[in-house]
Amino acid sequence: MKIKNKLVRAISLGTTLMLSTSAMAATELRVATWMPPTNAQNADVWPTWGKWVEDATEGRVKVVVEQTSGDPGSLFNLVEDGVYDASFSYHGYLPGRFKLPQIVEQPGLGVGAESASVALWRVYNKYFSDSYEFDGLELIGMFTHGPGVLHSREPINSLSDLKGKKIRIGGGVQTEIGNRLEVTPVAAPAPKVYEMLQQGIIDGTFLPISEQKNLRLNEVAPNVTIFPGGLYLGSFSIFMNPDFLESLSAEDREAILGVSGEKLSAMAGKAWERIDAVGYKAAEEKDVHVNNIDGNSPVANSFYKAINGMKEDWVTSVSDRTDMAETAMDELWEIARDYENAKQ
């Protein structure tokens, strides 16, 4: 009888421990990604943020990254609908919805992705937080890639060499730049660019120099033109489903938001900035001709003339969304350049 009672108690204790362990199982935070594994977002940003989240919540929330092959522009809606708990995407894929983030995309800012990302996060939250652009989503980070450059099949020695050329653009402010440089715009997602260049469907593409490595453009675009101050910056946001966030305890909600925001934005920008150096090296390894245009050259002066007034035009274009656009623009440029100078 004593042996039987001990066995019952042991089984009961084991069952209790199993139930307790089950109750303590980590909540999965499912993140959708659309970039290849080698991209900075998957190789650096998600793993780093995932560790921050797990540490901050003491293991109660675990970030699980899931690859998706769908349209990256659809991720805003997929997260809003709860198909995924979090993701990131490029604002230019939904240009009618996201106009205010273009504040950081204007040409000539002349800073790296980390500085631009911090400036964007601060300014957007200070001046545009009441915008409806992120309705249905919890905005937890914003960042940019490095300055855009022109990757082309043929060398570009003057802006007249660009007229009529079929150039892939990614939306956002790139569309306006393409118009001002008088190119023939071709809309296509970045993963399609290699094939399009290889087959001669396009003559070139606007992308950061990192894509010489990531997309292997050093194999199909033997020329890179770097404009003074940068051709443009591409802006992204990182967002969560608010219902998922609300389902967590107040402690875990605060913990996750505490390792997001500016901290996440700066880290993401820095990660994307690092791959520019890798892309530049990849270009050198394939003997790609890199034309780093001197800021005082005739080509640069033609470029400055072409982009003149873009900032003012953007301010006018968002007048139906905010009356603080000009003030925000001035502050963003000041923050970004101060931050960049502090890094030196």
PDB file of C-alpha atoms in Angstrom, residues 39-342:
ATOM      1  CA  ASN A  39      20.223  40.116 -46.223  1.00  0.00           C
ATOM      2  CA  ALA A  40      21.024  42.300 -43.214  1.00  0.00           C
ATOM      3  CA  GLN A  41      17.436  42.116 -41.965  1.00  0.00           C
ATOM      4  CA  ASN A  42      17.575  38.325 -41.647  1.00  0.00           C
ATOM      5  CA  ALA A  43      21.257  37.885 -40.874  1.00  0.00           C
ATOM      6  CA  ASP A  44      21.529  40.652 -38.252  1.00  0.00           C
ATOM      7  CA  VAL A  45      18.384  42.591 -37.385  1.00  0.00           C
ATOM      8  CA  TRP A  46      15.883  39.852 -36.583  1.00  0.00           C
ATOM      9  CA  PRO A  47      18.340  37.659 -34.627  1.00  0.00           C
ATOM     10  CA  THR A  48      19.539  40.638 -32.570  1.00  0.00           C
ATOM     11  CA  TRP A  49      16.054  41.948 -31.853  1.00  0.00           C
ATOM     12  CA  GLY A  50      14.868  38.412 -31.128  1.00  0.00           C
ATOM     13  CA  LYS A  51      17.522  38.047 -28.437  1.00  0.00           C
ATOM     14  CA  TRP A  52      16.622  41.444 -27.023  1.00  0.00           C
ATOM     15  CA  VAL A  53      12.950  40.410 -26.810  1.00  0.00           C
ATOM     16  CA  GLU A  54      13.684  37.051 -25.194  1.00  0.00           C
ATOM     17  CA  ASP A  55      16.067  38.606 -22.667  1.00  0.00           C
ATOM     18  CA  ALA A  56      13.727  41.499 -21.877  1.00  0.00           C
ATOM     19  CA  THR A  57      10.754  39.156 -21.312  1.00  0.00           C
ATOM     20  CA  GLU A  58      12.897  36.609 -19.447  1.00  0.00           C
ATOM     21  CA  GLY A  59      12.084  33.998 -22.062  1.00  0.00           C
ATOM     22  CA  ARG A  60       8.329  34.447 -21.965  1.00  0.00           C
ATOM     23  CA  VAL A  61       8.226  35.670 -25.585  1.00  0.00           C
ATOM     24  CA  LYS A  62      10.232  34.026 -28.350  1.00  0.00           C
ATOM     25  CA  VAL A  63      10.694  35.541 -31.810  1.00  0.00           C
ATOM     26  CA  VAL A  64      10.189  33.049 -34.649  1.00  0.00           C
ATOM     27  CA  VAL A  65      11.091  34.255 -38.150  1.00  0.00           C
ATOM     28  CA  GLU A  66       9.118  32.808 -41.058  1.00  0.00           C
ATOM     29  CA  GLN A  67      10.060  33.220 -44.724  1.00  0.00           C
ATOM     30  CA  THR A  68       7.345  34.382 -47.102  1.00  0.00           C
ATOM     31  CA  SER A  69       7.512  34.556 -50.881  1.00  0.00           C
ATOM     32  CA  GLY A  70       4.508  36.821 -51.265  1.00  0.00           C
ATOM     33  CA  ASP A  71       4.319  40.470 -52.254  1.00  0.00           C
ATOM     34  CA  PRO A  72       6.255  42.437 -49.600  1.00  0.00           C
ATOM     35  CA  GLY A  73       3.750  45.268 -49.937  1.00  0.00           C
ATOM     36  CA  SER A  74       1.034  42.935 -48.646  1.00  0.00           C
ATOM     37  CA  LEU A  75       2.793  42.455 -45.318  1.00  0.00           C
ATOM     38  CA  PHE A  76       1.269  45.614 -43.886  1.00  0.00           C
ATOM     39  CA  ASN A  77      -2.192  44.080 -44.319  1.00  0.00           C
ATOM     40  CA  LEU A  78      -1.127  40.564 -43.329  1.00  0.00           C
ATOM     41  CA  VAL A  79       0.174  41.815 -39.988  1.00  0.00           C
ATOM     42  CA  GLU A  80      -2.874  44.020 -39.493  1.00  0.00           C
ATOM     43  CA  ASP A  81      -5.101  40.985 -40.128  1.00  0.00           C
ATOM     44  CA  GLY A  82      -3.120  38.854 -37.665  1.00  0.00           C
ATOM     45  CA  VAL A  83      -1.733  36.395 -40.207  1.00  0.00           C
ATOM     46  CA  TYR A  84       1.674  37.331 -38.786  1.00  0.00           C
ATOM     47  CA  ASP A  85       2.490  39.099 -35.531  1.00  0.00           C
ATOM     48  CA  ALA A  86       5.175  41.387 -36.941  1.00  0.00           C
ATOM     49  CA  SER A  87       7.124  42.182 -40.092  1.00  0.00           C
ATOM     50  CA  PHE A  88       8.810  44.974 -42.027  1.00  0.00           C
ATOM     51  CA  SER A  89       8.373  46.418 -45.506  1.00  0.00           C
ATOM     52  CA  TYR A  90       9.330  49.192 -47.875  1.00  0.00           C
ATOM     53  CA  HIS A  91       7.042  52.211 -47.894  1.00  0.00           C
ATOM     54  CA  GLY A  92       7.460  52.713 -51.630  1.00  0.00           C
ATOM     55  CA  TYR A  93       5.493  49.537 -52.309  1.00  0.00           C
ATOM     56  CA  LEU A  94       2.339  51.357 -51.131  1.00  0.00           C
ATOM     57  CA  PRO A  95       3.004  54.958 -52.227  1.00  0.00           C
ATOM     58  CA  GLY A  96      -0.557  56.171 -51.818  1.00  0.00           C
ATOM     59  CA  ARG A  97      -0.587  55.153 -48.184  1.00  0.00           C
ATOM     60  CA  PHE A  98       2.898  56.159 -47.080  1.00  0.00           C
ATOM     61  CA  LYS A  99       3.867  59.688 -48.056  1.00  0.00           C
ATOM     62  CA  LEU A 100       5.254  61.095 -44.813  1.00  0.00           C
ATOM     63  CA  PRO A 101       8.230  58.689 -44.546  1.00  0.00           C
ATOM     64  CA  GLN A 102       9.469  60.168 -47.836  1.00  0.00           C
ATOM     65  CA  ILE A 103      10.775  63.003 -45.686  1.00  0.00           C
ATOM     66  CA  VAL A 104      13.994  60.989 -45.299  1.00  0.00           C
ATOM     67  CA  GLU A 105      14.193  59.793 -48.904  1.00  0.00           C
ATOM     68  CA  GLN A 106      15.062  63.135 -50.485  1.00  0.00           C
ATOM     69  CA  PRO A 107      18.394  63.275 -52.370  1.00  0.00           C
ATOM     70  CA  GLY A 108      21.495  64.954 -50.983  1.00  0.00           C
ATOM     71  CA  LEU A 109      21.139  64.237 -47.261  1.00  0.00           C
ATOM     72  CA  GLY A 110      24.666  62.851 -47.251  1.00  0.00           C
ATOM     73  CA  VAL A 111      24.517  60.490 -44.251  1.00  0.00           C
ATOM     74  CA  GLY A 112      24.596  56.759 -43.688  1.00  0.00           C
ATOM     75  CA  ALA A 113      21.641  54.532 -42.884  1.00  0.00           C
ATOM     76  CA  GLU A 114      22.083  54.585 -39.101  1.00  0.00           C
ATOM     77  CA  SER A 115      21.957  58.387 -38.864  1.00  0.00           C
ATOM     78  CA  ALA A 116      19.035  58.590 -41.285  1.00  0.00           C
ATOM     79  CA  SER A 117      17.123  55.880 -39.416  1.00  0.00           C
ATOM     80  CA  VAL A 118      17.445  57.578 -36.039  1.00  0.00           C
ATOM     81  CA  ALA A 119      16.414  60.917 -37.535  1.00  0.00           C
ATOM     82  CA  LEU A 120      13.400  59.356 -39.253  1.00  0.00           C
ATOM     83  CA  TRP A 121      12.221  57.623 -36.073  1.00  0.00           C
ATOM     84  CA  ARG A 122      12.525  60.761 -33.958  1.00  0.00           C
ATOM     85  CA  VAL A 123      10.907  63.120 -36.450  1.00  0.00           C
ATOM     86  CA  TYR A 124       8.094  60.803 -37.522  1.00  0.00           C
ATOM     87  CA  ASN A 125       7.083  60.178 -33.923  1.00  0.00           C
ATOM     88  CA  LYS A 126       7.381  63.842 -32.963  1.00  0.00           C
ATOM     89  CA  TYR A 127       5.475  65.339 -35.872  1.00  0.00           C
ATOM     90  CA  PHE A 128       3.478  62.612 -37.608  1.00  0.00           C
ATOM     91  CA  SER A 129       2.441  60.164 -34.893  1.00  0.00           C
ATOM     92  CA  ASP A 130      -1.212  61.131 -35.308  1.00  0.00           C
ATOM     93  CA  SER A 131      -1.136  60.279 -39.018  1.00  0.00           C
ATOM     94  CA  TYR A 132      -3.457  57.525 -40.237  1.00  0.00           C
ATOM     95  CA  GLU A 133      -0.672  55.913 -42.279  1.00  0.00           C
ATOM     96  CA  PHE A 134      -0.098  53.179 -39.694  1.00  0.00           C
ATOM     97  CA  ASP A 135      -3.706  52.696 -38.626  1.00  0.00           C
ATOM     98  CA  GLY A 136      -4.214  49.080 -37.582  1.00  0.00           C
ATOM     99  CA  LEU A 137      -0.524  48.588 -36.860  1.00  0.00           C
ATOM    100  CA  GLU A 138       1.840  49.221 -33.966  1.00  0.00           C
ATOM    101  CA  LEU A 139       4.876  51.027 -35.363  1.00  0.00           C
ATOM    102  CA  ILE A 140       7.947  49.742 -33.523  1.00  0.00           C
ATOM    103  CA  GLY A 141      10.825  50.849 -35.755  1.00  0.00           C
ATOM    104  CA  MET A 142      11.805  52.781 -38.888  1.00  0.00           C
ATOM    105  CA  PHE A 143      14.990  52.627 -40.892  1.00  0.00           C
ATOM    106  CA  THR A 144      16.576  53.293 -44.256  1.00  0.00           C
ATOM    107  CA  HIS A 145      19.013  51.459 -46.432  1.00  0.00           C
ATOM    108  CA  GLY A 146      22.216  53.208 -47.481  1.00  0.00           C
ATOM    109  CA  PRO A 147      22.295  55.957 -50.109  1.00  0.00           C
ATOM    110  CA  GLY A 148      20.939  54.831 -53.468  1.00  0.00           C
ATOM    111  CA  VAL A 149      23.303  54.657 -56.439  1.00  0.00           C
ATOM    112  CA  LEU A 150      22.884  53.886 -60.120  1.00  0.00           C
ATOM    113  CA  HIS A 151      23.940  50.394 -61.256  1.00  0.00           C
ATOM    114  CA  SER A 152      24.115  50.250 -65.054  1.00  0.00           C
ATOM    115  CA  ARG A 153      25.193  48.181 -68.010  1.00  0.00           C
ATOM    116  CA  GLU A 154      26.864  51.179 -69.665  1.00  0.00           C
ATOM    117  CA  PRO A 155      28.951  53.961 -68.081  1.00  0.00           C
ATOM    118  CA  ILE A 156      27.207  57.244 -67.257  1.00  0.00           C
ATOM    119  CA  ASN A 157      29.430  60.253 -67.843  1.00  0.00           C
ATOM    120  CA  SER A 158      26.727  62.918 -67.955  1.00  0.00           C
ATOM    121  CA  LEU A 159      23.033  63.178 -67.180  1.00  0.00           C
ATOM    122  CA  SER A 160      22.323  63.232 -70.893  1.00  0.00           C
ATOM    123  CA  ASP A 161      23.572  59.622 -70.977  1.00  0.00           C
ATOM    124  CA  LEU A 162      20.576  58.737 -68.824  1.00  0.00           C
ATOM    125  CA  LYS A 163      17.841  60.237 -70.971  1.00  0.00           C
ATOM    126  CA  GLY A 164      15.450  57.576 -72.159  1.00  0.00           C
ATOM    127  CA  LYS A 165      17.375  54.743 -70.495  1.00  0.00           C
ATOM    128  CA  LYS A 166      15.179  51.995 -69.031  1.00  0.00           C
ATOM    129  CA  ILE A 167      15.864  52.225 -65.303  1.00  0.00           C
ATOM    130  CA  ARG A 168      14.248  50.051 -62.679  1.00  0.00           C
ATOM    131  CA  ILE A 169      12.852  52.135 -59.832  1.00  0.00           C
ATOM    132  CA  GLY A 170      11.442  50.954 -56.528  1.00  0.00           C
ATOM    133  CA  GLY A 171       8.766  53.556 -55.909  1.00  0.00           C
ATOM    134  CA  GLY A 172       8.703  56.317 -53.341  1.00  0.00           C
ATOM    135  CA  VAL A 173      10.843  59.344 -54.109  1.00  0.00           C
ATOM    136  CA  GLN A 174      12.695  57.352 -56.774  1.00  0.00           C
ATOM    137  CA  THR A 175       9.764  57.948 -59.101  1.00  0.00           C
ATOM    138  CA  GLU A 176      10.223  61.711 -58.945  1.00  0.00           C
ATOM    139  CA  ILE A 177      13.993  61.396 -59.346  1.00  0.00           C
ATOM    140  CA  GLY A 178      13.477  59.219 -62.403  1.00  0.00           C
ATOM    141  CA  ASN A 179      11.178  61.843 -63.902  1.00  0.00           C
ATOM    142  CA  ARG A 180      13.665  64.628 -63.281  1.00  0.00           C
ATOM    143  CA  LEU A 181      16.541  62.620 -64.775  1.00  0.00           C
ATOM    144  CA  GLU A 182      14.314  61.843 -67.777  1.00  0.00           C
ATOM    145  CA  VAL A 183      14.718  58.076 -67.633  1.00  0.00           C
ATOM    146  CA  THR A 184      12.167  55.526 -68.771  1.00  0.00           C
ATOM    147  CA  PRO A 185      10.959  54.066 -65.451  1.00  0.00           C
ATOM    148  CA  VAL A 186      10.430  50.322 -65.065  1.00  0.00           C
ATOM    149  CA  ALA A 187       8.701  49.108 -61.906  1.00  0.00           C
ATOM    150  CA  ALA A 188       9.961  45.784 -60.568  1.00  0.00           C
ATOM    151  CA  PRO A 189      10.841  44.205 -57.212  1.00  0.00           C
ATOM    152  CA  ALA A 190      14.539  44.119 -56.353  1.00  0.00           C
ATOM    153  CA  PRO A 191      14.908  40.298 -56.620  1.00  0.00           C
ATOM    154  CA  LYS A 192      13.999  40.547 -60.334  1.00  0.00           C
ATOM    155  CA  VAL A 193      16.739  43.046 -61.176  1.00  0.00           C
ATOM    156  CA  TYR A 194      19.559  40.577 -61.827  1.00  0.00           C
ATOM    157  CA  GLU A 195      17.567  38.718 -64.467  1.00  0.00           C
ATOM    158  CA  MET A 196      16.292  41.937 -66.051  1.00  0.00           C
ATOM    159  CA  LEU A 197      19.801  43.350 -66.374  1.00  0.00           C
ATOM    160  CA  GLN A 198      21.167  40.054 -67.645  1.00  0.00           C
ATOM    161  CA  GLN A 199      18.517  39.885 -70.360  1.00  0.00           C
ATOM    162  CA  GLY A 200      18.800  43.552 -71.305  1.00  0.00           C
ATOM    163  CA  ILE A 201      15.217  44.305 -70.276  1.00  0.00           C
ATOM    164  CA  ILE A 202      16.540  47.284 -68.318  1.00  0.00           C
ATOM    165  CA  ASP A 203      19.647  49.421 -68.720  1.00  0.00           C
ATOM    166  CA  GLY A 204      20.148  50.032 -65.027  1.00  0.00           C
ATOM    167  CA  THR A 205      18.604  50.233 -61.587  1.00  0.00           C
ATOM    168  CA  PHE A 206      18.419  52.535 -58.576  1.00  0.00           C
ATOM    169  CA  LEU A 207      19.565  50.532 -55.539  1.00  0.00           C
ATOM    170  CA  PRO A 208      22.140  50.936 -52.739  1.00  0.00           C
ATOM    171  CA  ILE A 209      25.658  49.711 -53.463  1.00  0.00           C
ATOM    172  CA  SER A 210      25.118  46.793 -51.074  1.00  0.00           C
ATOM    173  CA  GLU A 211      23.241  45.066 -53.905  1.00  0.00           C
ATOM    174  CA  GLN A 212      26.505  44.612 -55.797  1.00  0.00           C
ATOM    175  CA  LYS A 213      26.929  41.779 -53.292  1.00  0.00           C
ATOM    176  CA  ASN A 214      23.426  40.831 -52.128  1.00  0.00           C
ATOM    177  CA  LEU A 215      21.859  40.627 -55.597  1.00  0.00           C
ATOM    178  CA  ARG A 216      25.165  39.856 -57.352  1.00  0.00           C
ATOM    179  CA  LEU A 217      24.780  42.936 -59.509  1.00  0.00           C
ATOM    180  CA  ASN A 218      28.564  42.993 -59.894  1.00  0.00           C
ATOM    181  CA  GLU A 219      28.004  40.210 -62.433  1.00  0.00           C
ATOM    182  CA  VAL A 220      25.503  42.092 -64.627  1.00  0.00           C
ATOM    183  CA  ALA A 221      26.024  45.804 -63.901  1.00  0.00           C
ATOM    184  CA  PRO A 222      29.688  46.655 -64.564  1.00  0.00           C
ATOM    185  CA  ASN A 223      29.145  50.361 -63.824  1.00  0.00           C
ATOM    186  CA  VAL A 224      28.139  52.139 -60.626  1.00  0.00           C
ATOM    187  CA  THR A 225      27.504  55.885 -60.447  1.00  0.00           C
ATOM    188  CA  ILE A 226      27.537  57.471 -56.986  1.00  0.00           C
ATOM    189  CA  PHE A 227      25.908  60.903 -56.825  1.00  0.00           C
ATOM    190  CA  PRO A 228      27.105  63.496 -54.274  1.00  0.00           C
ATOM    191  CA  GLY A 229      25.067  63.356 -51.087  1.00  0.00           C
ATOM    192  CA  GLY A 230      23.274  60.246 -52.290  1.00  0.00           C
ATOM    193  CA  LEU A 231      20.704  59.733 -55.027  1.00  0.00           C
ATOM    194  CA  TYR A 232      17.992  58.907 -52.484  1.00  0.00           C
ATOM    195  CA  LEU A 233      17.332  56.830 -49.363  1.00  0.00           C
ATOM    196  CA  GLY A 234      14.786  54.022 -49.209  1.00  0.00           C
ATOM    197  CA  SER A 235      12.643  53.999 -46.069  1.00  0.00           C
ATOM    198  CA  PHE A 236      11.172  50.976 -44.268  1.00  0.00           C
ATOM    199  CA  SER A 237       9.081  50.400 -41.179  1.00  0.00           C
ATOM    200  CA  ILE A 238       8.932  47.576 -38.651  1.00  0.00           C
ATOM    201  CA  PHE A 239       5.452  46.957 -37.290  1.00  0.00           C
ATOM    202  CA  MET A 240       3.416  44.645 -35.056  1.00  0.00           C
ATOM    203  CA  ASN A 241      -0.165  43.540 -34.761  1.00  0.00           C
ATOM    204  CA  PRO A 242      -1.659  45.623 -31.900  1.00  0.00           C
ATOM    205  CA  ASP A 243      -3.963  42.792 -30.803  1.00  0.00           C
ATOM    206  CA  PHE A 244      -0.995  40.471 -30.378  1.00  0.00           C
ATOM    207  CA  LEU A 245       0.790  43.089 -28.331  1.00  0.00           C
ATOM    208  CA  GLU A 246      -2.330  43.631 -26.228  1.00  0.00           C
ATOM    209  CA  SER A 247      -2.616  39.875 -25.579  1.00  0.00           C
ATOM    210  CA  LEU A 248       0.662  39.958 -23.654  1.00  0.00           C
ATOM    211  CA  SER A 249       1.036  40.986 -20.052  1.00  0.00           C
ATOM    212  CA  ALA A 250       1.689  44.659 -19.394  1.00  0.00           C
ATOM    213  CA  GLU A 251       5.190  43.712 -18.269  1.00  0.00           C
ATOM    214  CA  ASP A 252       6.006  41.934 -21.522  1.00  0.00           C
ATOM    215  CA  ARG A 253       4.427  44.660 -23.661  1.00  0.00           C
ATOM    216  CA  GLU A 254       6.615  47.273 -22.026  1.00  0.00           C
ATOM    217  CA  ALA A 255       9.640  45.003 -22.308  1.00  0.00           C
ATOM    218  CA  ILE A 256       9.195  44.537 -26.069  1.00  0.00           C
ATOM    219  CA  LEU A 257       8.553  48.221 -26.719  1.00  0.00           C
ATOM    220  CA  GLY A 258      11.567  49.009 -24.558  1.00  0.00           C
ATOM    221  CA  VAL A 259      13.881  47.155 -26.962  1.00  0.00           C
ATOM    222  CA  SER A 260      12.189  48.621 -30.028  1.00  0.00           C
ATOM    223  CA  GLY A 261      11.683  52.226 -31.123  1.00  0.00           C
ATOM    224  CA  GLU A 262      14.872  54.231 -31.558  1.00  0.00           C
ATOM    225  CA  LYS A 263      17.054  51.387 -30.300  1.00  0.00           C
ATOM    226  CA  LEU A 264      15.706  49.017 -32.955  1.00  0.00           C
ATOM    227  CA  SER A 265      15.764  51.718 -35.640  1.00  0.00           C
ATOM    228  CA  ALA A 266      19.419  52.566 -34.985  1.00  0.00           C
ATOM    229  CA  MET A 267      20.434  48.913 -34.935  1.00  0.00           C
ATOM    230  CA  ALA A 268      18.606  48.179 -38.187  1.00  0.00           C
ATOM    231  CA  GLY A 269      20.087  51.208 -39.912  1.00  0.00           C
ATOM    232  CA  LYS A 270      23.568  50.271 -38.746  1.00  0.00           C
ATOM    233  CA  ALA A 271      23.150  46.703 -40.005  1.00  0.00           C
ATOM    234  CA  TRP A 272      22.034  47.889 -43.446  1.00  0.00           C
ATOM    235  CA  GLU A 273      24.834  50.452 -43.479  1.00  0.00           C
ATOM    236  CA  ARG A 274      27.463  47.766 -42.872  1.00  0.00           C
ATOM    237  CA  ILE A 275      26.491  45.861 -45.996  1.00  0.00           C
ATOM    238  CA  ASP A 276      27.240  48.901 -48.144  1.00  0.00           C
ATOM    239  CA  ALA A 277      30.931  48.386 -47.375  1.00  0.00           C
ATOM    240  CA  VAL A 278      30.561  44.726 -48.345  1.00  0.00           C
ATOM    241  CA  GLY A 279      28.858  45.737 -51.602  1.00  0.00           C
ATOM    242  CA  TYR A 280      31.595  48.217 -52.432  1.00  0.00           C
ATOM    243  CA  LYS A 281      34.219  45.507 -51.919  1.00  0.00           C
ATOM    244  CA  ALA A 282      32.244  43.104 -54.122  1.00  0.00           C
ATOM    245  CA  ALA A 283      32.236  45.725 -56.878  1.00  0.00           C
ATOM    246  CA  GLU A 284      36.001  46.112 -56.612  1.00  0.00           C
ATOM    247  CA  GLU A 285      36.520  42.349 -56.753  1.00  0.00           C
ATOM    248  CA  LYS A 286      34.707  42.167 -60.103  1.00  0.00           C
ATOM    249  CA  ASP A 287      36.453  45.281 -61.458  1.00  0.00           C
ATOM    250  CA  VAL A 288      33.185  47.190 -61.606  1.00  0.00           C
ATOM    251  CA  HIS A 289      33.797  50.789 -62.667  1.00  0.00           C
ATOM    252  CA  VAL A 290      32.704  52.978 -59.752  1.00  0.00           C
ATOM    253  CA  ASN A 291      32.196  56.599 -60.792  1.00  0.00           C
ATOM    254  CA  ASN A 292      32.149  58.593 -57.554  1.00  0.00           C
ATOM    255  CA  ILE A 293      31.029  61.956 -58.918  1.00  0.00           C
ATOM    256  CA  ASP A 294      32.929  64.923 -57.532  1.00  0.00           C
ATOM    257  CA  GLY A 295      30.631  67.408 -55.827  1.00  0.00           C
ATOM    258  CA  ASN A 296      32.050  70.305 -57.828  1.00  0.00           C
ATOM    259  CA  SER A 297      31.980  68.635 -61.241  1.00  0.00           C
ATOM    260  CA  PRO A 298      29.700  69.597 -64.147  1.00  0.00           C
ATOM    261  CA  VAL A 299      27.815  66.306 -63.679  1.00  0.00           C
ATOM    262  CA  ALA A 300      27.188  67.178 -60.026  1.00  0.00           C
ATOM    263  CA  ASN A 301      25.976  70.651 -60.949  1.00  0.00           C
ATOM    264  CA  SER A 302      23.568  69.144 -63.469  1.00  0.00           C
ATOM    265  CA  PHE A 303      22.344  66.759 -60.768  1.00  0.00           C
ATOM    266  CA  TYR A 304      21.806  69.583 -58.264  1.00  0.00           C
ATOM    267  CA  LYS A 305      19.809  71.471 -60.886  1.00  0.00           C
ATOM    268  CA  ALA A 306      17.684  68.409 -61.645  1.00  0.00           C
ATOM    269  CA  ILE A 307      16.737  67.792 -58.006  1.00  0.00           C
ATOM    270  CA  ASN A 308      16.289  71.438 -57.081  1.00  0.00           C
ATOM    271  CA  GLY A 309      12.964  72.045 -55.353  1.00  0.00           C
ATOM    272  CA  MET A 310      12.231  68.405 -54.496  1.00  0.00           C
ATOM    273  CA  LYS A 311      12.081  69.056 -50.767  1.00  0.00           C
ATOM    274  CA  GLU A 312       9.684  71.952 -51.279  1.00  0.00           C
ATOM    275  CA  ASP A 313       7.540  69.872 -53.633  1.00  0.00           C
ATOM    276  CA  TRP A 314       7.313  67.130 -51.002  1.00  0.00           C
ATOM    277  CA  VAL A 315       6.218  69.631 -48.358  1.00  0.00           C
ATOM    278  CA  THR A 316       3.405  70.754 -50.668  1.00  0.00           C
ATOM    279  CA  SER A 317       2.442  67.166 -51.520  1.00  0.00           C
ATOM    280  CA  VAL A 318       1.756  66.267 -47.870  1.00  0.00           C
ATOM    281  CA  SER A 319      -0.072  69.477 -46.933  1.00  0.00           C
ATOM    282  CA  ASP A 320      -3.302  67.472 -46.664  1.00  0.00           C
ATOM    283  CA  ARG A 321      -1.694  65.283 -43.966  1.00  0.00           C
ATOM    284  CA  THR A 322       0.330  67.734 -41.886  1.00  0.00           C
ATOM    285  CA  ASP A 323       1.125  71.416 -41.538  1.00  0.00           C
ATOM    286  CA  MET A 324       4.482  70.637 -39.918  1.00  0.00           C
ATOM    287  CA  ALA A 325       6.259  69.156 -42.930  1.00  0.00           C
ATOM    288  CA  GLU A 326       8.754  71.988 -43.488  1.00  0.00           C
ATOM    289  CA  THR A 327       9.680  72.172 -39.798  1.00  0.00           C
ATOM    290  CA  ALA A 328      10.014  68.397 -39.645  1.00  0.00           C
ATOM    291  CA  MET A 329      12.213  68.346 -42.751  1.00  0.00           C
ATOM    292  CA  ASP A 330      14.610  70.931 -41.336  1.00  0.00           C
ATOM    293  CA  GLU A 331      14.811  69.056 -38.045  1.00  0.00           C
ATOM    294  CA  LEU A 332      15.397  65.696 -39.730  1.00  0.00           C
ATOM    295  CA  TRP A 333      18.346  67.031 -41.737  1.00  0.00           C
ATOM    296  CA  GLU A 334      19.801  68.605 -38.581  1.00  0.00           C
ATOM    297  CA  ILE A 335      19.408  65.429 -36.489  1.00  0.00           C
ATOM    298  CA  ALA A 336      20.795  63.177 -39.208  1.00  0.00           C
ATOM    299  CA  ARG A 337      23.871  65.290 -39.847  1.00  0.00           C
ATOM    300  CA  ASP A 338      24.581  65.880 -36.142  1.00  0.00           C
ATOM    301  CA  TYR A 339      24.299  62.146 -35.507  1.00  0.00           C
ATOM    302  CA  GLU A 340      26.588  61.387 -38.467  1.00  0.00           C
ATOM    303  CA  ASN A 341      29.181  63.900 -37.270  1.00  0.00           C
ATOM    304  CA  ALA A 342      29.106  62.406 -33.778  1.00  0.00           C
TER     305      ALA A 342
END
